[in-house]
XYZ file of C-alpha atoms in Angstrom:
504
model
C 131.228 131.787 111.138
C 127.939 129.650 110.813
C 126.387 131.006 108.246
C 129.733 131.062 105.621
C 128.533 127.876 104.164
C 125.100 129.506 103.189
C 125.663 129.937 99.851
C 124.588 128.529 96.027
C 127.275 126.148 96.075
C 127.049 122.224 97.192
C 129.609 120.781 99.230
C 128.198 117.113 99.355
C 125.031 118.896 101.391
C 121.637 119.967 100.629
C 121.469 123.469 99.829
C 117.519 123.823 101.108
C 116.608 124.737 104.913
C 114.267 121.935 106.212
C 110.145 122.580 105.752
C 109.096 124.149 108.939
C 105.496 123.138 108.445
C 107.235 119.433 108.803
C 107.330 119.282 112.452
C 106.882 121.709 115.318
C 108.058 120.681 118.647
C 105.350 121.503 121.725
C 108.198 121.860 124.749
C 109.226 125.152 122.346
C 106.081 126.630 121.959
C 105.656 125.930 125.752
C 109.049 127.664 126.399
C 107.917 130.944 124.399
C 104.632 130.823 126.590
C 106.840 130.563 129.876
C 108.262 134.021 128.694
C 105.518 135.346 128.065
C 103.653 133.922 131.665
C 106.768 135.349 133.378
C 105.845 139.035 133.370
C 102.343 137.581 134.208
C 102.535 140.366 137.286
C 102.502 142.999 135.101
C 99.647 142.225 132.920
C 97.538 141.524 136.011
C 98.569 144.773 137.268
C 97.563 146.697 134.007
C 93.649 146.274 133.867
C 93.460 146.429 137.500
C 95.247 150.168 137.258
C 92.929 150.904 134.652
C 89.786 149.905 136.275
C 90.600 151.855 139.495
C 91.424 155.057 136.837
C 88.183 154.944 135.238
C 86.362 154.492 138.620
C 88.267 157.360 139.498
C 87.417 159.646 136.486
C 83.365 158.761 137.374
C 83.431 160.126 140.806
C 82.484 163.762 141.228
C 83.198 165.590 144.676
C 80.648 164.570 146.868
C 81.647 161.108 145.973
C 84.900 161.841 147.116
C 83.929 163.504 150.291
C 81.451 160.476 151.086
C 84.174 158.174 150.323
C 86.781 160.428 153.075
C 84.129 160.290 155.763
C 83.873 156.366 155.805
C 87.475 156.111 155.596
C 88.595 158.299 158.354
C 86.492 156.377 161.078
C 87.813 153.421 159.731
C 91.490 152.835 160.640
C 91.553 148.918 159.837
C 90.467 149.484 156.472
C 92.504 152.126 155.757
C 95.822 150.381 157.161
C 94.989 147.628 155.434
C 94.639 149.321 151.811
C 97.558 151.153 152.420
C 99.679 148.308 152.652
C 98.334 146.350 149.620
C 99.150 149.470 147.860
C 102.228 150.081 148.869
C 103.739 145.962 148.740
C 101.940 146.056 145.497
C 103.679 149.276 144.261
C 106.899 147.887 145.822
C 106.253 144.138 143.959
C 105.762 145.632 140.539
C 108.751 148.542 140.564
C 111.258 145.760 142.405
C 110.946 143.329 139.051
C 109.848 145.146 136.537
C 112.454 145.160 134.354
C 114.359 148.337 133.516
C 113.751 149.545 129.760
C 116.939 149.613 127.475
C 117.101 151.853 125.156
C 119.446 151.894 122.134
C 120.957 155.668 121.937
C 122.341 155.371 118.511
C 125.320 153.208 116.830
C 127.396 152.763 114.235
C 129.299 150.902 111.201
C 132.615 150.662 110.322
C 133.661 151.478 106.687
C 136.649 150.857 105.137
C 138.773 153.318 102.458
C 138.202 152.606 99.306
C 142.179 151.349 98.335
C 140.667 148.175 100.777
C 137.874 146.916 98.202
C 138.317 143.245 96.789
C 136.309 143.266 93.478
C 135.810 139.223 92.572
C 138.638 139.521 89.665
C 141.314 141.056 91.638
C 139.982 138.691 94.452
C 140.368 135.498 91.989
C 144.070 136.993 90.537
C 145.423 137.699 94.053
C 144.794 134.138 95.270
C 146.084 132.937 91.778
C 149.211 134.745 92.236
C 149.476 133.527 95.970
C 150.775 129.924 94.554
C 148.552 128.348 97.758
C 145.608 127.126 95.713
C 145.585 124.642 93.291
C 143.579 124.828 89.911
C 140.481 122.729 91.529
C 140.519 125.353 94.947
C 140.596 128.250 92.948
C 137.935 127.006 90.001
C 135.474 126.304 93.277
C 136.363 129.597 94.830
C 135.619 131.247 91.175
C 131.849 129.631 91.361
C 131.235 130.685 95.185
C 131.804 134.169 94.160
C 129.660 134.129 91.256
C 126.683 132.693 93.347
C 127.386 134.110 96.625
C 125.551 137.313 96.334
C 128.570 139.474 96.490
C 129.404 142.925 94.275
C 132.792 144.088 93.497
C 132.767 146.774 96.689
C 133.718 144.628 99.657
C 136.557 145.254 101.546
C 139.263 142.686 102.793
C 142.253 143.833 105.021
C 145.156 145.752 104.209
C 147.418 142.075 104.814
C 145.154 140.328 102.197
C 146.502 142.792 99.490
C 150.199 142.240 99.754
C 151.836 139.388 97.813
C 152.636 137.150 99.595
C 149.320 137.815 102.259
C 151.158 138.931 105.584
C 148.742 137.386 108.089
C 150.729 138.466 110.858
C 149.860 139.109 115.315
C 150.860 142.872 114.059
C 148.754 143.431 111.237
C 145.731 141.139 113.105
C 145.876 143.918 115.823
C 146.141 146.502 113.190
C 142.927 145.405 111.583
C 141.147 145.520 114.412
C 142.140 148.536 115.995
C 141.039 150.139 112.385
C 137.812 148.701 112.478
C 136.656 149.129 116.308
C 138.423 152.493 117.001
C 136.915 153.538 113.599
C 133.299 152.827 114.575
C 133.644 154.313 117.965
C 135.067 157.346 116.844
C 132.175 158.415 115.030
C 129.331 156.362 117.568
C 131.013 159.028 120.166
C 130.970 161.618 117.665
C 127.494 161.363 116.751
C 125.988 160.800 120.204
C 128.632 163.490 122.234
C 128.982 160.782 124.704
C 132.083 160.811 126.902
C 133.863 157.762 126.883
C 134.612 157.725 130.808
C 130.559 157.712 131.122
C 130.684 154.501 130.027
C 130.273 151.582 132.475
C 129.845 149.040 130.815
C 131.464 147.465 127.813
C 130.780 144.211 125.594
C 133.435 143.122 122.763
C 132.337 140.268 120.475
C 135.375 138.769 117.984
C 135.365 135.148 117.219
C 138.126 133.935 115.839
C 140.912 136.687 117.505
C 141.486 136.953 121.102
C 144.463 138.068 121.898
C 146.398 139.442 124.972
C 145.663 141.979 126.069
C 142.090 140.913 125.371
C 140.630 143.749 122.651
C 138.152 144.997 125.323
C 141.191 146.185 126.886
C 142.456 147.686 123.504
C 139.298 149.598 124.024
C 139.993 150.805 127.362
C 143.477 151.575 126.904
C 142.398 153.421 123.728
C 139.905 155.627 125.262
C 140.721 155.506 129.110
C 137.948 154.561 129.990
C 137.047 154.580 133.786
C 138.611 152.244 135.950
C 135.527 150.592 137.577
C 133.876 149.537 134.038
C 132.327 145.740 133.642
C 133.919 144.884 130.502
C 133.624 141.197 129.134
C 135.300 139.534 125.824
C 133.203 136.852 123.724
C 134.957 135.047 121.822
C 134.228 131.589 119.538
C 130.760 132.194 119.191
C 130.072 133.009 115.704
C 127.714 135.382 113.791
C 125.350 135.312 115.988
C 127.792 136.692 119.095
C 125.897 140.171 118.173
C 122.339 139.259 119.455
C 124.437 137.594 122.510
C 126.838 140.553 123.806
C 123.518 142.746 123.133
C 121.816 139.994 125.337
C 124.642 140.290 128.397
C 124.649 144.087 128.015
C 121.059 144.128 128.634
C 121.753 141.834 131.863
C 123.934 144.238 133.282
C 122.360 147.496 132.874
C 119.377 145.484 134.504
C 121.884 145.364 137.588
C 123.395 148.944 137.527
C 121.456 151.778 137.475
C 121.752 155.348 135.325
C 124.718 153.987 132.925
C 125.788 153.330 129.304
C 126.645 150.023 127.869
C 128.467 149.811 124.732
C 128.522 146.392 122.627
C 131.374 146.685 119.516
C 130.471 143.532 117.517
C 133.266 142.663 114.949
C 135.151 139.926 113.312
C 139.052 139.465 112.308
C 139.785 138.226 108.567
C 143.853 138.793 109.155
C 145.166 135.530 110.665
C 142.137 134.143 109.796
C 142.442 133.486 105.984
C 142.593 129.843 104.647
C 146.015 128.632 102.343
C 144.787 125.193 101.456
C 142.918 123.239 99.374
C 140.020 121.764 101.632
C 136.896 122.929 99.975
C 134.346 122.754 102.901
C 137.407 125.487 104.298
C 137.614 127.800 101.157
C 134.077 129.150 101.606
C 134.840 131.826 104.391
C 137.719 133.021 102.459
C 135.199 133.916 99.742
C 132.286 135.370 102.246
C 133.796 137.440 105.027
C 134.284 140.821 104.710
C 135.790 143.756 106.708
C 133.053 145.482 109.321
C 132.337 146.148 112.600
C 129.572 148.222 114.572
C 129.529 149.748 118.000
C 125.996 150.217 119.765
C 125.426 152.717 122.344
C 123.196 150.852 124.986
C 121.164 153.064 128.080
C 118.972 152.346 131.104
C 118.722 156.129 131.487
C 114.657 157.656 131.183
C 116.264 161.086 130.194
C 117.625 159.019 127.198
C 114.203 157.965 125.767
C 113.908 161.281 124.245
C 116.655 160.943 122.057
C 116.894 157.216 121.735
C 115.850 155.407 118.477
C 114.981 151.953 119.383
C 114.054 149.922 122.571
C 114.654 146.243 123.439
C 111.599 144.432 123.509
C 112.852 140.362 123.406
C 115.749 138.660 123.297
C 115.582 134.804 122.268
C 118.838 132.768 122.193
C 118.465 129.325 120.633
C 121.748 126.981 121.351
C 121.989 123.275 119.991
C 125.385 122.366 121.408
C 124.029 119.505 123.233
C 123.555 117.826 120.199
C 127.441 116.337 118.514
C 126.411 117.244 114.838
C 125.753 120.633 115.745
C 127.883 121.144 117.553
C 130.770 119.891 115.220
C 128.948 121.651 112.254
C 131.680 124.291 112.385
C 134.506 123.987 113.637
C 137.972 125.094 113.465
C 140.516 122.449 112.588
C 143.652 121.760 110.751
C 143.258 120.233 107.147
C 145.554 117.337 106.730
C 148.349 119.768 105.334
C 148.438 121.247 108.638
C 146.684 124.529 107.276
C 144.227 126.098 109.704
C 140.665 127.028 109.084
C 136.897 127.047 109.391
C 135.625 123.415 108.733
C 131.804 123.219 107.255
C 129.860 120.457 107.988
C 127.386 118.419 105.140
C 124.740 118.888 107.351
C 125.041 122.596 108.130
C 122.032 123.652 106.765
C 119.588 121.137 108.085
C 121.016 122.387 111.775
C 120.111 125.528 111.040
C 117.372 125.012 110.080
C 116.447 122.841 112.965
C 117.763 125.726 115.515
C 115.607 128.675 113.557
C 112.355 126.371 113.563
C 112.887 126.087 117.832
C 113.588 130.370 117.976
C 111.041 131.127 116.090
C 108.539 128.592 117.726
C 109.867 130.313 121.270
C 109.776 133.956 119.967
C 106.154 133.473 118.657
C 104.477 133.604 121.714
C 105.961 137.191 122.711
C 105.342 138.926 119.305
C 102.402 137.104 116.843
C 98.629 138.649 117.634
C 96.363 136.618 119.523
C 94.608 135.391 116.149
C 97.944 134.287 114.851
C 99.010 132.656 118.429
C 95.592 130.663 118.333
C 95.495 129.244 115.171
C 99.209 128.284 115.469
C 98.489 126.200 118.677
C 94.560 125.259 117.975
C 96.047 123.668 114.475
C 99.084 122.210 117.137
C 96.686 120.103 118.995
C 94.909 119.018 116.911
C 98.176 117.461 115.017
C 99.211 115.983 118.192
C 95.843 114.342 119.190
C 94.019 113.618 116.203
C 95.665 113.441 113.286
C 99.906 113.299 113.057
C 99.582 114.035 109.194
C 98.686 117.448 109.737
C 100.593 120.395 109.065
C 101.525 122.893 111.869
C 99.638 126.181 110.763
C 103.057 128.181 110.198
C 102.288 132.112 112.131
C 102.462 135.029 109.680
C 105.630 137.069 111.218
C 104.679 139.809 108.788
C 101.679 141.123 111.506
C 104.841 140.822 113.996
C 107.753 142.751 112.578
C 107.973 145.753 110.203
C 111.278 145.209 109.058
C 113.709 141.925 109.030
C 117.462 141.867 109.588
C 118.322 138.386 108.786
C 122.176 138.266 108.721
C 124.005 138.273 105.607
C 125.962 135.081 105.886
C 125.178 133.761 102.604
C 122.580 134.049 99.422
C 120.798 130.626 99.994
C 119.765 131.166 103.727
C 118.089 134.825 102.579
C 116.319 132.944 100.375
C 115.082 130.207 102.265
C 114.119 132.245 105.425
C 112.338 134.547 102.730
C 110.687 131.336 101.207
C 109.713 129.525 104.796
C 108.709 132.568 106.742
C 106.696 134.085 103.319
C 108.554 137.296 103.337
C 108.403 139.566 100.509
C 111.594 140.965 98.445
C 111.169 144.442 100.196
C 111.399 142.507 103.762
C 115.004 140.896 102.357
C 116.248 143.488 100.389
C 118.363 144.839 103.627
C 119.649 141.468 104.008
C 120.889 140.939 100.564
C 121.814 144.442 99.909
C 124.314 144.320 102.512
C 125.729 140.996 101.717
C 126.300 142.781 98.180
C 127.809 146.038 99.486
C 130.327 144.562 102.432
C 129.955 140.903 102.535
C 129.205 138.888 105.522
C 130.829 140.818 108.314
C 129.941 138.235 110.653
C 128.306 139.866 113.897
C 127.906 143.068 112.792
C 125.765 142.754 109.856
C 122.816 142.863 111.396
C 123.136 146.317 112.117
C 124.756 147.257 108.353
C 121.346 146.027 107.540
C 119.723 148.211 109.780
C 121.696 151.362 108.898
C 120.101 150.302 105.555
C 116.780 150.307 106.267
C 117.393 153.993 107.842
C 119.012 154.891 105.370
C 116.517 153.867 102.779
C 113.715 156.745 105.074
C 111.247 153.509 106.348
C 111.773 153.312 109.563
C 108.829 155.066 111.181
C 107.965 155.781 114.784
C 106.233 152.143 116.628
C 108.122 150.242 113.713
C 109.175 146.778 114.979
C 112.741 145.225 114.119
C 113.802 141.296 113.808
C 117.474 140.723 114.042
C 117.976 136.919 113.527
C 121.744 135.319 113.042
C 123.388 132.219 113.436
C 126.936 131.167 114.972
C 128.995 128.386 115.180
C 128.137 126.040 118.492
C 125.173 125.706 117.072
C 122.979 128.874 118.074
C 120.529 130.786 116.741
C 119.230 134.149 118.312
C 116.893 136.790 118.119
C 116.766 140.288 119.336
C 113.382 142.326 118.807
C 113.538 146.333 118.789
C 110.429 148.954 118.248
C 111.251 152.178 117.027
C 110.656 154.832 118.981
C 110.359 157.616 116.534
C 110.854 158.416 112.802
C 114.584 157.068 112.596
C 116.569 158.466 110.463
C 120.458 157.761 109.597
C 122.883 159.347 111.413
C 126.011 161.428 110.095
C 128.429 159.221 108.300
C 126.685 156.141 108.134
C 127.904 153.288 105.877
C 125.052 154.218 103.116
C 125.516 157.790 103.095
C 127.608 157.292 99.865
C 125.793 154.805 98.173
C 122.217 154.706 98.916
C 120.744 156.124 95.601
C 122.423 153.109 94.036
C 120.477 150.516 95.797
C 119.154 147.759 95.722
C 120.744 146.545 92.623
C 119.894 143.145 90.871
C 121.493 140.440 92.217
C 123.071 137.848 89.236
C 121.849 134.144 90.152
């Protein structure tokens, strides 16, 4: 629930992300070289292969027949190449990584009766009798600043008077929103669900028992063998980690599906008091959820749309501010809810400068990559006054899925990283259709992007979010044809609408 506090509104904290060109720390652009040194093997291996090819192509058949004759009287030599070839064939197959391919997935929307336009929004919690005048006066101002329309959806407990925030109607909610994006993510990709083997469920702030993986399995009986793991307490950012852990496994176990449902519960969740720094998720966090369809199969490559090119997972819990930054708590009427920390936004601020330092390596051009660390040194050694040459991430990425936590971060990222309104407009026209749905926005934003016809084949993808803890992670995906949305996708409806002008 990181990014909640990301909005217009001040809560005794600055409402700017720091100036990356302030300070660039070396052991983190070190750290993104390690990655990139780390699959060092294969890029030795690549010009060597295709030397030997176009040595190969030259030779005509007397060549070849010359070449036979020496070899056959030679037994050493032969012996010898043979086993270079085949330890060096054995090497580069035993750790190159598998490729992971994303098959399809899919986002959760609500029925229409579930939409919280910001009047009904402000009336209900009026009527409520929780809030007094000074909550619901602050509450009014996040809402007009936050970035939000009048189409967001809050759950079906939120619209009875009095809320009824129950363990029933917690379940219920997220039994809607996870059965309802695997439905159609099963639908649309004729998947079986017992040909799943492994299966990732992300939900911060409700666990309950049975855990809701096993909702998931006892839904859809799934197989009885199936790695299944439940994250929970990890924020908005949880969706870049379970894709993360799915990736791990399929690594592990061969010629399977992973599925990752990334979601968030608003139910027992919901705020009754009068702490300010605690109101803002009230105001924020929608109803969503997605469910990605993961494969280490090479028949699926055909039909896949993306592959998973990096991961990067950025965590500053070492550190006491961040990690306090947010943090559930009890207020001092005993109420429950998401504390926000003053110095929120400088953490994550902090945490995005050390991802993106470590991501640049893998993704920037050389140029970019040189003048970056050429303009590095020469800060360090020469002269401390001068700025860090900030990389261009638009030669990197096509597209940018920067979750929808909040107006302000949008438009800082968009301001630090020199994006362009086109490279937000996913981000904020999500955030204005369903809110910050925590984990799962990232790929509302994506489904927007399809939706929207510019996803072409090669593309590459940035999905960047932030959790509570505090982390900050990045998952990089390349297109593998021209993507377009699938059947019922959260768009479909509303599309020709967008994007709309945002009131500041």
């Amino acid at each position: 629930m990181a990014a909640a506090a990301v909005t217009g509104v001040q809560i005794q904290q600055s409402r700017r992300l720091p100036d990356f060109l302030n300070s660039v720390n070396l052991k983190y652009v070190k750290l993104g070289y390690h990655y990139l040194i780390s699959n060092l093997l294969t890029l030795c291996l690549i010009p060597v292969m295709a030397v030997i090819l176009i040595e190969a192509s030259q030779m005509n058949p007397n060549d070849i027949l010359h070449l036979w004759q020496h070899l056959k009287y030679n037994l050493v030599s032969i012996i010898i190449c043979s086993t270079v070839l085949v330890f060096g064939s054995t090497v580069y197959i035993m750790t190159r990584p598998r490729p992971v391919y994303l098959v399809d997935y899919s986002c959760y929307k609500p029925n229409d009766e579930l939409k919280a336009p910001c009047e009904r929004f402000m009336q209900h919690s009026r009527l409520t009798g929780d809030f007094d005048e000074s909550s619901l006066e602050f509450q009014r101002k996040i809402l007009e600043r936050s970035g939000l329309g009048d189409e967001t959806y809050v759950p079906e407990a939120m619209h009875h008077l009095p809320p009824q925030p129950s363990m029933q109607a917690a379940r219920e909610e997220a039994e809607q929103v996870m059965f309802g994006a695997l439905d159609k993510l099963f639908g649309n990709t004729n998947v079986k669900p017992k040909d799943i083997g492994v299966l990732v469920v992300n939900c911060s702030l409700f666990n309950p028992t049975p855990s809701l993986s096993a909702m998931i399995v006892n839904k859809y009986k799934l197989r009885g063998n199936i790695r299944s793991y439940n994250l929970g307490g990890m924020g908005c950012s949880a969706g870049v980690i379970a894709v993360d852990l799915a990736k791990d496994m399929l690594q592990v176990h061969r010629n399977t599906y992973a599925v990752v449902v990334s979601t968030e519960n608003i139910t027992q969740n919901w705020y009754f008091g009068n702490k300010k720094s605690m109101l803002i998720p009230n105001c924020l966090f929608r109803v969503g959820s997605a469910a990605v369809l993961l494969s280490n199969k090479s028949v699926d490559r055909r039909r896949a749309k993306y592959k998973l090119v990096h991961v990067v997972r950025t965590h500053r819990g070492a550190d006491d501010k961040a990690f306090r930054c947010v943090y559930q708590e009890q207020d001092d009427a005993g109420k429950t809810g998401v504390s926000l920390s003053k110095d929120l936004m400088a953490i994550a601020g902090g945490a995005l400068k050390i991802n993106i330092t470590t991501l640049g390596p893998l993704v920037l051009p050389i140029s970019e990559q040189l003048l970056f660390f050429s303009t590095l040194i020469i800060k360090k050694i020469f002269n401390k006054h001068v700025k860090p040459y900030i990389p261009d991430f638009k030669l990197a990425f096509d597209h940018f899925c920067i979750h929808a936590g909040g107006r302000a971060v949008i438009d800082e990222l968009e301001k630090n990283l020199q994006l362009t309104q086109v490279h937000v407009e996913a981000s904020r026209m999500t955030l204005h259709r369903f809110g910050n749905t925590s984990s799962s926005s990232i790929w509302y934003e994506l489904a927007y992007t399809e939706a929207k016809g510019r996803m072409r084949k090669g593309n590459k993808v940035w999905q960047i979010a932030f959790g509570s803890g505090f982390k900050c992670n990045s998952a990089v995906w390349q297109a593998l044809r021209n993507v377009k949305p699938s059947p019922n996708g959260p768009w479909e409806d509303c599309i020709d609408r967008y994007p709309v002008k945002v009131v500041s």
